[in-house]
Amino acid sequence: MFDKILIANRGEIALRVLRACKELGVATVAVHSTADEDAMHVRLADESVCIGPPPAKDSYLNIPAILTACEITGADAVHPGYGFLSENARFAEILAEHNVHFIGPRPEHIRLMGDKIAAKRAAKKLGLPTVPGSDDAVGGDEEAGRLAGEIGFPVMVKAAAGGGGRGMKVVRAATELRPALATARAEAKAAFGDDTVYLEKYFERPRHIEIQVLGDGNGSAIHLGERDCSLQRRHQKVWEEGPSPALNTAMRDKIGERVAAAMREIKYLGVGTVEFLYDDGGFHFIEMNTRIQVEHPVTEMITDIDLVLEQIRVAAGNELPLQQDSVKFHGHAIECRVNAENAVSFRPSPGKIVHYHPPGGLGVRVDSAVYHGYAIPPYYDSLVGKLIVHGKTRAECLMRLKRALDEFVVDGIETTLPLFRALVQEKDIIDGDYHIHWLEEFLTRGAVEP
Ligand code: MV4
């Protein structure tokens, strides 16, 4: 096991990683910007190092400063959390060059999955079902026209360097293709410095279902079931749950086993998430995330496996904690991302929390790094905390969620709690009958009062 882990992140995930380190008996180093001097992860870590001013590019994304912090403290591993440097292959390489372990996959796998065309080609070769499409960069407009004709409209233009919804365009007719290509290319060039695009069949109302995996880097890998992340707004997930209301055990086992087999084949190391669009009974690979995700607690609650702890263990060269047959799914879990935002306009609402009372009781978990009197800085994401609720059935989970939402008090700032209180009353939500555009359509109907 490592002796000392530097946590290159902030907020609730820094605290989440710290907790796993404490249980493993590993010393911890917090790094922080000047805006985070009062942050919980700084207070609870064994040591802390200030790595720069508030803008993330000068602190949490500042590779030389983080390397220096490793050097000063003698940390032998870095946990990147999510966001920031967590999917930066070059960062993983630089750490290795300085004899510091990166707690995550090998750089080659981070790089492969960062290129969406290469990732899709790899997924297809590994036997995963993909979205019908070009499977390669599209050249000129003529070639695109021919491809779109073959795929059949509607099609979607996507940026190879994309992800998170940037550089995407839906094209419903041949006449719209040329301008859509130009816009997508321009957006991709501006956002990623790469104007490579590809074409796919467009799914109108799919679900977004992702499979959690864990690999030891030596050819052993297991899947830990799925999360349904369809409830999102502007590509920001709002509510995640597992199991998906759309799947049964046989469907889960089938797609899960195919994903696990693919991970064995590439000797994947660490935790990862394989994302699919799910439509009309079929799975279609879109992307793979090579990091621990915000919504990982959903899987932890239904499997009883500590994903962050196991992520650290496999990074240190340990074997998997169990075989696929021993993974048992029990009950249902829902996570609500409580943000410091107005529940109707979603305008950020940073500032001081003057009263804080998180809910508790059986089946209720709150992953948060805020406290009574803490001021949420305006520089980073607006997550106040994640409310994760577990129940034996989905109905019990919803019942507990309602109760927990009623208990939750965050005063002094606006939060998205009123949105969740409205969602748990909605028939489609209660029935599990939703898709990736459901939430935006619901918000357009104007049913939430802040
Ligand atoms: C799609 C799609 C429909 N058809 N691809 C958006 C983020 C990016 N990672 C993939 N995305 C989509 N790809 C095809 N062929 C619809 C989306 C999409 C979406 C996907 C998952 C979760 C939320 C979404 C919201 C809008 C669009």
Short mmCIF file of C-alpha atoms and ligand atoms in Angstrom, two decimals:
data_model
loop_
_atom_site.label_atom_id
_atom_site.label_comp_id
_atom_site.label_asym_id
_atom_site.label_seq_id
_atom_site.Cartn_x
_atom_site.Cartn_y
_atom_site.Cartn_z
CA MET A 1 0.00 0.00 0.00
CA PHE A 2 1.03 3.60 -0.47
CA ASP A 3 2.46 5.52 2.51
CA LYS A 4 1.08 8.95 1.71
CA ILE A 5 -1.55 10.01 -0.81
CA LEU A 6 -1.83 13.55 -2.12
CA ILE A 7 -5.41 14.43 -3.00
CA ALA A 8 -5.36 16.71 -6.05
CA ASN A 9 -8.93 17.92 -5.67
CA ARG A 10 -11.32 19.83 -3.42
CA GLY A 11 -14.86 19.71 -2.05
CA GLU A 12 -16.80 16.57 -1.29
CA ILE A 13 -14.64 14.26 -3.41
CA ALA A 14 -11.47 15.34 -1.60
CA LEU A 15 -13.20 14.43 1.65
CA ARG A 16 -14.47 11.16 0.16
CA VAL A 17 -10.92 10.16 -0.84
CA LEU A 18 -9.60 11.24 2.55
CA ARG A 19 -12.06 8.91 4.29
CA ALA A 20 -10.87 5.93 2.23
CA CYS A 21 -7.23 6.82 3.00
CA LYS A 22 -7.98 6.99 6.75
CA GLU A 23 -9.58 3.54 6.65
CA LEU A 24 -6.55 2.18 4.80
CA GLY A 25 -4.18 3.77 7.32
CA VAL A 26 -2.55 5.89 4.61
CA ALA A 27 -1.37 9.43 5.43
CA THR A 28 -3.00 12.25 3.46
CA VAL A 29 -1.91 15.52 1.90
CA ALA A 30 -4.49 18.13 0.93
CA VAL A 31 -3.67 20.73 -1.68
CA HIS A 32 -5.74 23.87 -1.94
CA SER A 33 -6.06 27.26 -3.56
CA THR A 34 -6.11 30.46 -1.53
CA ALA A 35 -9.93 30.41 -1.89
CA ASP A 36 -10.06 27.07 -0.04
CA GLU A 37 -8.08 27.85 3.12
CA ASP A 38 -11.17 27.12 5.23
CA ALA A 39 -12.18 23.99 3.32
CA MET A 40 -12.99 20.79 5.21
CA HIS A 41 -10.53 18.64 3.25
CA VAL A 42 -7.71 20.97 4.32
CA ARG A 43 -8.74 20.73 7.97
CA LEU A 44 -9.03 16.95 8.01
CA ALA A 45 -5.89 16.01 6.06
CA ASP A 46 -2.66 15.19 7.88
CA GLU A 47 -0.82 17.90 5.94
CA SER A 48 -1.79 20.62 3.51
CA VAL A 49 -0.05 22.68 0.85
CA CYS A 50 -1.33 25.86 -0.79
CA ILE A 51 -0.78 25.46 -4.53
CA GLY A 52 -1.96 28.78 -5.94
CA PRO A 53 -4.61 31.47 -6.37
CA PRO A 54 -8.35 30.77 -6.86
CA PRO A 55 -8.57 30.17 -10.64
CA ALA A 56 -8.36 26.39 -11.18
CA LYS A 57 -5.80 26.79 -13.98
CA ASP A 58 -3.42 28.33 -11.43
CA SER A 59 -4.07 25.82 -8.62
CA TYR A 60 -6.00 22.55 -9.05
CA LEU A 61 -4.85 22.30 -12.68
CA ASN A 62 -1.32 23.52 -11.96
CA ILE A 63 0.80 20.42 -12.60
CA PRO A 64 4.19 21.89 -11.53
CA ALA A 65 2.67 23.13 -8.24
CA ILE A 66 1.13 19.71 -7.53
CA LEU A 67 4.41 17.95 -8.36
CA THR A 68 6.22 20.31 -6.01
CA ALA A 69 3.68 19.52 -3.28
CA CYS A 70 4.42 15.79 -3.79
CA GLU A 71 8.13 16.49 -3.52
CA ILE A 72 7.83 18.63 -0.36
CA THR A 73 5.57 16.18 1.46
CA GLY A 74 7.03 12.93 0.15
CA ALA A 75 3.67 11.71 -1.16
CA ASP A 76 4.08 8.48 -3.15
CA ALA A 77 0.69 8.60 -4.90
CA VAL A 78 -1.82 11.14 -6.18
CA HIS A 79 -5.59 10.70 -6.21
CA PRO A 80 -7.07 13.08 -8.80
CA GLY A 81 -10.77 12.76 -7.81
CA TYR A 82 -13.09 13.77 -10.68
CA GLY A 83 -12.81 16.74 -13.01
CA PHE A 84 -9.59 18.80 -12.90
CA LEU A 85 -6.62 16.49 -13.82
CA SER A 86 -8.48 13.18 -13.43
CA GLU A 87 -8.54 12.37 -17.16
CA ASN A 88 -5.32 14.06 -18.16
CA ALA A 89 -3.05 11.33 -19.60
CA ARG A 90 -0.06 13.66 -19.64
CA PHE A 91 -0.46 14.34 -15.90
CA ALA A 92 -0.43 10.57 -15.23
CA GLU A 93 2.74 10.25 -17.32
CA ILE A 94 4.49 13.17 -15.62
CA LEU A 95 3.76 11.68 -12.20
CA ALA A 96 5.20 8.34 -13.33
CA GLU A 97 8.32 10.13 -14.60
CA HIS A 98 8.72 11.47 -11.06
CA ASN A 99 8.12 8.09 -9.41
CA VAL A 100 4.73 9.09 -8.05
CA HIS A 101 1.81 6.70 -8.60
CA PHE A 102 -1.30 8.03 -10.33
CA ILE A 103 -4.41 6.47 -8.79
CA GLY A 104 -6.21 5.73 -12.02
CA PRO A 105 -5.84 3.82 -15.29
CA ARG A 106 -2.67 3.67 -17.36
CA PRO A 107 -2.11 6.81 -19.48
CA GLU A 108 -2.74 4.86 -22.71
CA HIS A 109 -6.29 4.03 -21.63
CA ILE A 110 -7.01 7.60 -20.51
CA ARG A 111 -5.76 8.83 -23.90
CA LEU A 112 -7.68 6.18 -25.86
CA MET A 113 -10.99 7.06 -24.19
CA GLY A 114 -10.34 10.81 -24.55
CA ASP A 115 -10.47 10.40 -28.33
CA LYS A 116 -14.14 9.61 -28.91
CA ILE A 117 -13.62 8.09 -32.37
CA ALA A 118 -10.77 5.86 -31.19
CA ALA A 119 -12.79 4.90 -28.09
CA LYS A 120 -15.78 3.92 -30.20
CA ARG A 121 -13.63 1.92 -32.60
CA ALA A 122 -12.01 0.12 -29.65
CA ALA A 123 -15.42 -0.56 -28.07
CA LYS A 124 -16.69 -2.05 -31.32
CA LYS A 125 -13.60 -4.23 -31.70
CA LEU A 126 -14.06 -5.39 -28.10
CA GLY A 127 -17.57 -6.60 -28.93
CA LEU A 128 -19.61 -3.79 -27.37
CA PRO A 129 -22.70 -2.54 -29.20
CA THR A 130 -22.10 0.98 -30.58
CA VAL A 131 -24.22 3.68 -32.18
CA PRO A 132 -24.49 3.14 -35.97
CA GLY A 133 -22.35 5.75 -37.73
CA SER A 134 -19.18 6.73 -39.54
CA ASP A 135 -16.78 5.03 -37.06
CA ASP A 136 -14.13 7.38 -38.44
CA ALA A 137 -13.47 11.08 -38.92
CA VAL A 138 -15.58 12.51 -41.74
CA GLY A 139 -13.57 14.18 -44.48
CA GLY A 140 -15.33 16.69 -46.71
CA ASP A 141 -18.98 17.65 -47.02
CA GLU A 142 -19.51 15.23 -49.93
CA GLU A 143 -18.35 12.27 -47.87
CA ALA A 144 -20.53 13.45 -44.97
CA GLY A 145 -23.54 13.64 -47.27
CA ARG A 146 -22.97 10.10 -48.50
CA LEU A 147 -22.49 8.78 -44.94
CA ALA A 148 -25.59 10.57 -43.63
CA GLY A 149 -27.59 9.02 -46.47
CA GLU A 150 -26.35 5.57 -45.47
CA ILE A 151 -27.06 6.11 -41.76
CA GLY A 152 -30.43 7.74 -42.42
CA PHE A 153 -31.71 11.00 -40.91
CA PRO A 154 -31.77 12.25 -38.21
CA VAL A 155 -27.99 12.07 -37.69
CA MET A 156 -25.75 13.71 -35.13
CA VAL A 157 -22.44 15.45 -35.83
CA LYS A 158 -20.03 14.97 -32.92
CA ALA A 159 -16.54 16.27 -32.12
CA ALA A 160 -13.84 13.59 -31.77
CA ALA A 161 -12.30 15.56 -28.91
CA GLY A 162 -15.75 16.22 -27.43
CA GLY A 163 -17.72 14.78 -24.59
CA GLY A 164 -20.04 16.56 -22.22
CA GLY A 165 -22.13 17.73 -25.15
CA ARG A 166 -19.84 20.33 -26.71
CA GLY A 167 -19.45 20.35 -30.48
CA MET A 168 -22.63 18.32 -31.09
CA LYS A 169 -25.31 19.06 -33.70
CA VAL A 170 -28.51 17.23 -34.63
CA VAL A 171 -29.20 17.16 -38.37
CA ARG A 172 -32.73 16.28 -39.48
CA ALA A 173 -32.46 16.73 -43.25
CA ALA A 174 -29.76 16.69 -45.97
CA THR A 175 -30.00 20.47 -46.50
CA GLU A 176 -29.01 21.10 -42.85
CA LEU A 177 -25.90 18.94 -43.00
CA ARG A 178 -23.44 21.42 -44.52
CA PRO A 179 -24.09 24.27 -42.03
CA ALA A 180 -24.20 21.81 -39.08
CA LEU A 181 -20.78 20.44 -40.04
CA ALA A 182 -19.35 23.96 -40.25
CA THR A 183 -20.77 24.96 -36.84
CA ALA A 184 -19.70 21.72 -35.12
CA ARG A 185 -16.19 22.02 -36.57
CA ALA A 186 -15.88 25.66 -35.51
CA GLU A 187 -17.14 24.89 -31.98
CA ALA A 188 -14.83 21.90 -31.68
CA LYS A 189 -11.84 23.91 -32.92
CA ALA A 190 -12.56 26.69 -30.41
CA ALA A 191 -13.25 24.36 -27.46
CA PHE A 192 -10.65 21.62 -28.03
CA GLY A 193 -8.26 22.93 -30.70
CA ASP A 194 -9.29 19.99 -32.91
CA ASP A 195 -12.02 20.19 -35.55
CA THR A 196 -12.27 16.45 -36.23
CA VAL A 197 -15.93 15.35 -36.34
CA TYR A 198 -17.84 12.12 -36.94
CA LEU A 199 -21.42 11.15 -37.71
CA GLU A 200 -23.89 8.96 -35.84
CA LYS A 201 -27.51 7.93 -36.03
CA TYR A 202 -29.40 10.28 -33.70
CA PHE A 203 -31.53 8.74 -30.95
CA GLU A 204 -34.47 10.99 -30.10
CA ARG A 205 -35.38 9.95 -26.56
CA PRO A 206 -32.91 7.41 -25.19
CA ARG A 207 -31.93 6.79 -21.61
CA HIS A 208 -28.36 7.32 -20.44
CA ILE A 209 -27.25 4.14 -18.70
CA GLU A 210 -23.68 3.58 -17.54
CA ILE A 211 -21.94 0.43 -16.34
CA GLN A 212 -19.47 0.66 -13.44
CA VAL A 213 -16.32 -1.42 -13.81
CA LEU A 214 -13.30 -2.25 -11.67
CA GLY A 215 -10.13 -3.82 -13.06
CA ASP A 216 -6.82 -4.91 -11.53
CA GLY A 217 -4.67 -4.10 -14.59
CA ASN A 218 -3.72 -7.76 -14.92
CA GLY A 219 -6.71 -9.03 -16.87
CA SER A 220 -9.19 -9.43 -14.05
CA ALA A 221 -12.21 -7.14 -14.17
CA ILE A 222 -15.75 -7.10 -12.81
CA HIS A 223 -18.83 -4.99 -13.43
CA LEU A 224 -20.83 -3.49 -10.58
CA GLY A 225 -24.10 -2.97 -12.38
CA GLU A 226 -25.52 0.18 -13.88
CA ARG A 227 -26.64 3.68 -13.01
CA ASP A 228 -29.39 5.47 -14.88
CA CYS A 229 -28.23 9.07 -15.38
CA SER A 230 -30.94 10.23 -17.76
CA LEU A 231 -32.16 13.06 -15.53
CA GLN A 232 -29.88 15.91 -16.56
CA ARG A 233 -29.97 19.56 -17.56
CA ARG A 234 -27.49 21.03 -20.05
CA HIS A 235 -25.31 17.93 -19.70
CA GLN A 236 -25.15 18.34 -15.92
CA LYS A 237 -26.51 15.28 -14.18
CA VAL A 238 -29.11 16.11 -11.56
CA TRP A 239 -30.42 12.74 -10.33
CA GLU A 240 -28.81 9.32 -10.74
CA GLU A 241 -30.16 5.97 -9.66
CA GLY A 242 -29.40 2.29 -9.68
CA PRO A 243 -30.61 -0.15 -10.77
CA SER A 244 -32.09 1.50 -13.86
CA PRO A 245 -35.91 1.35 -13.82
CA ALA A 246 -35.62 0.18 -17.46
CA LEU A 247 -33.57 -3.00 -16.89
CA ASN A 248 -34.12 -6.42 -15.38
CA THR A 249 -31.55 -8.85 -13.98
CA ALA A 250 -31.04 -10.72 -17.25
CA MET A 251 -30.42 -7.49 -19.21
CA ARG A 252 -28.01 -6.21 -16.54
CA ASP A 253 -26.05 -9.47 -16.46
CA LYS A 254 -25.80 -9.54 -20.24
CA ILE A 255 -24.52 -6.00 -20.85
CA GLY A 256 -22.47 -6.08 -17.63
CA GLU A 257 -20.70 -9.27 -18.63
CA ARG A 258 -19.92 -7.91 -22.12
CA VAL A 259 -18.42 -4.77 -20.59
CA ALA A 260 -16.43 -6.73 -18.00
CA ALA A 261 -15.07 -9.01 -20.76
CA ALA A 262 -13.96 -5.94 -22.73
CA MET A 263 -12.16 -4.59 -19.66
CA ARG A 264 -10.42 -7.96 -19.11
CA GLU A 265 -9.31 -7.91 -22.73
CA ILE A 266 -7.60 -4.49 -22.41
CA LYS A 267 -6.36 -5.24 -18.88
CA TYR A 268 -8.06 -2.14 -17.55
CA LEU A 269 -6.75 -0.79 -14.23
CA GLY A 270 -8.91 0.99 -11.71
CA VAL A 271 -12.51 2.19 -11.73
CA GLY A 272 -14.24 3.22 -14.92
CA THR A 273 -17.65 3.83 -16.39
CA VAL A 274 -18.83 2.67 -19.78
CA GLU A 275 -21.64 4.90 -21.04
CA PHE A 276 -24.48 3.81 -23.29
CA LEU A 277 -27.53 5.29 -24.88
CA TYR A 278 -30.32 2.84 -24.20
CA ASP A 279 -33.19 2.87 -26.65
CA ASP A 280 -35.88 0.38 -27.54
CA GLY A 281 -34.20 -2.43 -25.62
CA GLY A 282 -30.76 -1.88 -27.18
CA PHE A 283 -27.50 -0.55 -25.74
CA HIS A 284 -25.27 1.73 -27.83
CA PHE A 285 -21.81 2.66 -26.53
CA ILE A 286 -21.05 6.40 -26.58
CA GLU A 287 -18.07 7.00 -24.27
CA MET A 288 -15.98 5.66 -21.43
CA ASN A 289 -14.97 7.68 -18.36
CA THR A 290 -11.66 6.66 -16.82
CA ARG A 291 -12.19 8.29 -13.40
CA ILE A 292 -14.23 7.86 -10.24
CA GLN A 293 -17.53 9.60 -10.93
CA VAL A 294 -19.64 11.99 -8.87
CA GLU A 295 -22.45 9.42 -8.74
CA HIS A 296 -20.31 6.46 -7.58
CA PRO A 297 -22.14 6.28 -4.20
CA VAL A 298 -25.26 4.93 -5.97
CA THR A 299 -23.25 1.82 -6.85
CA GLU A 300 -21.66 1.65 -3.41
CA MET A 301 -25.08 1.60 -1.75
CA ILE A 302 -26.42 -1.27 -3.88
CA THR A 303 -23.24 -3.39 -3.86
CA ASP A 304 -21.71 -2.58 -0.45
CA ILE A 305 -18.36 -2.12 -2.20
CA ASP A 306 -16.25 0.93 -1.32
CA LEU A 307 -15.26 2.02 -4.83
CA VAL A 308 -12.69 4.63 -3.80
CA LEU A 309 -11.00 2.27 -1.37
CA GLU A 310 -10.86 -0.49 -4.01
CA GLN A 311 -9.62 2.02 -6.58
CA ILE A 312 -6.70 2.82 -4.29
CA ARG A 313 -6.06 -0.88 -3.56
CA VAL A 314 -5.83 -1.90 -7.22
CA ALA A 315 -3.63 1.14 -7.98
CA ALA A 316 -1.26 -0.17 -5.29
CA GLY A 317 -1.10 -3.55 -7.07
CA ASN A 318 -3.69 -5.51 -5.11
CA GLU A 319 -6.05 -8.07 -6.60
CA LEU A 320 -9.78 -7.47 -6.98
CA PRO A 321 -11.75 -7.75 -3.73
CA LEU A 322 -14.10 -10.36 -5.20
CA GLN A 323 -15.15 -12.25 -8.31
CA GLN A 324 -18.17 -11.46 -10.42
CA ASP A 325 -20.27 -14.28 -8.87
CA SER A 326 -19.80 -12.73 -5.43
CA VAL A 327 -21.10 -9.29 -6.47
CA LYS A 328 -24.65 -9.12 -5.11
CA PHE A 329 -27.03 -6.30 -5.90
CA HIS A 330 -29.46 -5.35 -3.19
CA GLY A 331 -32.14 -2.74 -3.13
CA HIS A 332 -32.26 0.62 -4.82
CA ALA A 333 -30.33 3.88 -4.48
CA ILE A 334 -30.98 7.42 -5.70
CA GLU A 335 -28.55 10.34 -5.63
CA CYS A 336 -29.64 13.99 -5.81
CA ARG A 337 -26.98 16.58 -6.59
CA VAL A 338 -27.81 19.52 -4.36
CA ASN A 339 -26.28 22.59 -5.98
CA ALA A 340 -25.92 26.17 -4.76
CA GLU A 341 -28.20 27.39 -7.55
CA ASN A 342 -31.67 28.81 -7.88
CA ALA A 343 -33.98 25.82 -8.44
CA VAL A 344 -35.77 27.51 -11.36
CA SER A 345 -33.18 29.65 -13.13
CA PHE A 346 -30.14 27.56 -12.09
CA ARG A 347 -28.25 30.81 -11.52
CA PRO A 348 -25.28 30.04 -9.20
CA SER A 349 -25.78 31.16 -5.61
CA PRO A 350 -22.40 31.07 -3.86
CA GLY A 351 -22.03 32.54 -0.39
CA LYS A 352 -22.26 31.78 3.30
CA ILE A 353 -24.33 28.92 4.67
CA VAL A 354 -25.86 30.42 7.81
CA HIS A 355 -27.73 27.29 8.83
CA TYR A 356 -26.98 23.70 7.86
CA HIS A 357 -28.89 20.63 8.92
CA PRO A 358 -28.32 17.54 6.76
CA PRO A 359 -30.84 14.68 6.97
CA GLY A 360 -29.99 11.32 8.55
CA GLY A 361 -31.57 8.06 9.56
CA LEU A 362 -31.66 4.59 8.03
CA GLY A 363 -30.64 4.47 4.38
CA VAL A 364 -29.66 8.14 4.16
CA ARG A 365 -26.14 9.30 3.24
CA VAL A 366 -24.91 12.83 2.60
CA ASP A 367 -21.54 13.27 0.88
CA SER A 368 -20.62 16.90 1.38
CA ALA A 369 -17.73 19.06 2.54
CA VAL A 370 -19.77 22.06 3.69
CA TYR A 371 -20.52 23.02 7.29
CA HIS A 372 -22.43 25.56 9.34
CA GLY A 373 -20.88 28.98 8.56
CA TYR A 374 -18.95 27.80 5.49
CA ALA A 375 -18.90 30.11 2.47
CA ILE A 376 -19.17 28.41 -0.94
CA PRO A 377 -16.57 30.14 -3.12
CA PRO A 378 -17.67 31.38 -6.54
CA TYR A 379 -14.72 29.91 -8.45
CA TYR A 380 -15.58 26.22 -8.71
CA ASP A 381 -18.58 23.92 -9.25
CA SER A 382 -21.66 24.74 -7.19
CA LEU A 383 -22.13 21.34 -5.52
CA VAL A 384 -23.29 21.73 -1.92
CA GLY A 385 -23.50 18.01 -1.43
CA LYS A 386 -24.97 14.75 -2.66
CA LEU A 387 -27.95 13.22 -0.96
CA ILE A 388 -27.88 9.47 -1.47
CA VAL A 389 -30.78 7.35 -0.28
CA HIS A 390 -31.07 3.56 -0.22
CA GLY A 391 -34.10 1.32 0.19
CA LYS A 392 -34.99 -2.35 -0.27
CA THR A 393 -37.18 -1.40 -3.21
CA ARG A 394 -37.42 1.68 -5.43
CA ALA A 395 -40.68 2.59 -3.69
CA GLU A 396 -39.02 2.47 -0.26
CA CYS A 397 -36.11 4.50 -1.61
CA LEU A 398 -38.48 7.20 -2.91
CA MET A 399 -40.32 7.27 0.41
CA ARG A 400 -37.06 7.83 2.27
CA LEU A 401 -35.90 10.38 -0.27
CA LYS A 402 -39.07 12.46 0.28
CA ARG A 403 -38.54 12.35 4.03
CA ALA A 404 -34.83 13.23 3.74
CA LEU A 405 -35.58 16.18 1.42
CA ASP A 406 -38.06 17.51 3.99
CA GLU A 407 -35.40 17.36 6.70
CA PHE A 408 -32.59 18.97 4.70
CA VAL A 409 -31.97 22.60 5.70
CA VAL A 410 -29.43 24.81 3.90
CA ASP A 411 -30.00 28.49 4.69
CA GLY A 412 -28.20 31.58 3.46
CA ILE A 413 -27.87 30.47 -0.16
CA GLU A 414 -30.29 29.21 -2.78
CA THR A 415 -30.16 25.48 -3.54
CA THR A 416 -31.75 23.01 -5.92
CA LEU A 417 -33.55 21.24 -3.03
CA PRO A 418 -36.96 22.62 -4.20
CA LEU A 419 -36.42 20.96 -7.58
CA PHE A 420 -35.98 17.55 -5.93
CA ARG A 421 -39.02 18.11 -3.70
CA ALA A 422 -41.01 18.71 -6.90
CA LEU A 423 -39.49 15.75 -8.76
CA VAL A 424 -40.43 13.16 -6.12
CA GLN A 425 -44.11 14.15 -6.59
CA GLU A 426 -44.06 13.59 -10.38
CA LYS A 427 -45.81 10.54 -11.80
CA ASP A 428 -43.13 9.86 -14.46
CA ILE A 429 -40.43 9.97 -11.78
CA ILE A 430 -42.40 7.72 -9.43
CA ASP A 431 -42.94 5.32 -12.37
CA GLY A 432 -39.29 5.54 -13.49
CA ASP A 433 -40.60 6.59 -16.88
CA TYR A 434 -38.13 9.20 -18.19
CA HIS A 435 -35.40 9.80 -20.81
CA ILE A 436 -32.48 12.21 -21.35
CA HIS A 437 -34.73 15.15 -22.32
CA TRP A 438 -37.41 14.57 -19.67
CA LEU A 439 -36.03 17.04 -17.12
CA GLU A 440 -35.59 19.89 -19.59
CA GLU A 441 -39.14 19.33 -20.85
CA PHE A 442 -40.40 19.30 -17.25
CA LEU A 443 -38.58 22.57 -16.49
CA THR A 444 -40.06 24.16 -19.62
CA ARG A 445 -43.52 23.32 -18.23
CA GLY A 446 -42.57 25.54 -15.23
CA ALA A 447 -43.66 23.29 -12.38
CA VAL A 448 -41.03 24.19 -9.75
CA GLU A 449 -41.32 26.95 -7.14
CA PRO A 450 -38.00 27.93 -5.56
C1 MV4 B 1 -26.09 11.22 -28.60
C2 MV4 B 1 -27.46 11.51 -28.44
C3 MV4 B 1 -28.35 10.99 -29.36
N1 MV4 B 1 -27.89 10.23 -30.37
N2 MV4 B 1 -25.69 10.46 -29.63
C4 MV4 B 1 -24.49 14.09 -25.15
C5 MV4 B 1 -23.21 14.05 -24.41
C6 MV4 B 1 -22.34 13.16 -25.15
N3 MV4 B 1 -21.49 12.50 -24.25
C7 MV4 B 1 -23.26 12.24 -25.87
N4 MV4 B 1 -24.51 12.90 -25.94
C8 MV4 B 1 -25.52 12.47 -26.72
N5 MV4 B 1 -25.16 11.68 -27.76
C9 MV4 B 1 -26.58 9.99 -30.48
N6 MV4 B 1 -26.16 9.24 -31.50
C10 MV4 B 1 -27.85 12.31 -27.37
C11 MV4 B 1 -26.87 12.81 -26.51
C12 MV4 B 1 -27.35 13.60 -25.41
C13 MV4 B 1 -27.23 13.14 -24.10
C14 MV4 B 1 -26.63 11.93 -23.79
C15 MV4 B 1 -26.52 11.50 -22.49
C16 MV4 B 1 -27.04 12.28 -21.46
C17 MV4 B 1 -27.63 13.46 -21.73
C18 MV4 B 1 -27.74 13.91 -23.05
C19 MV4 B 1 -28.37 15.13 -23.33
C20 MV4 B 1 -28.46 15.58 -24.61
C21 MV4 B 1 -27.94 14.81 -25.66
#
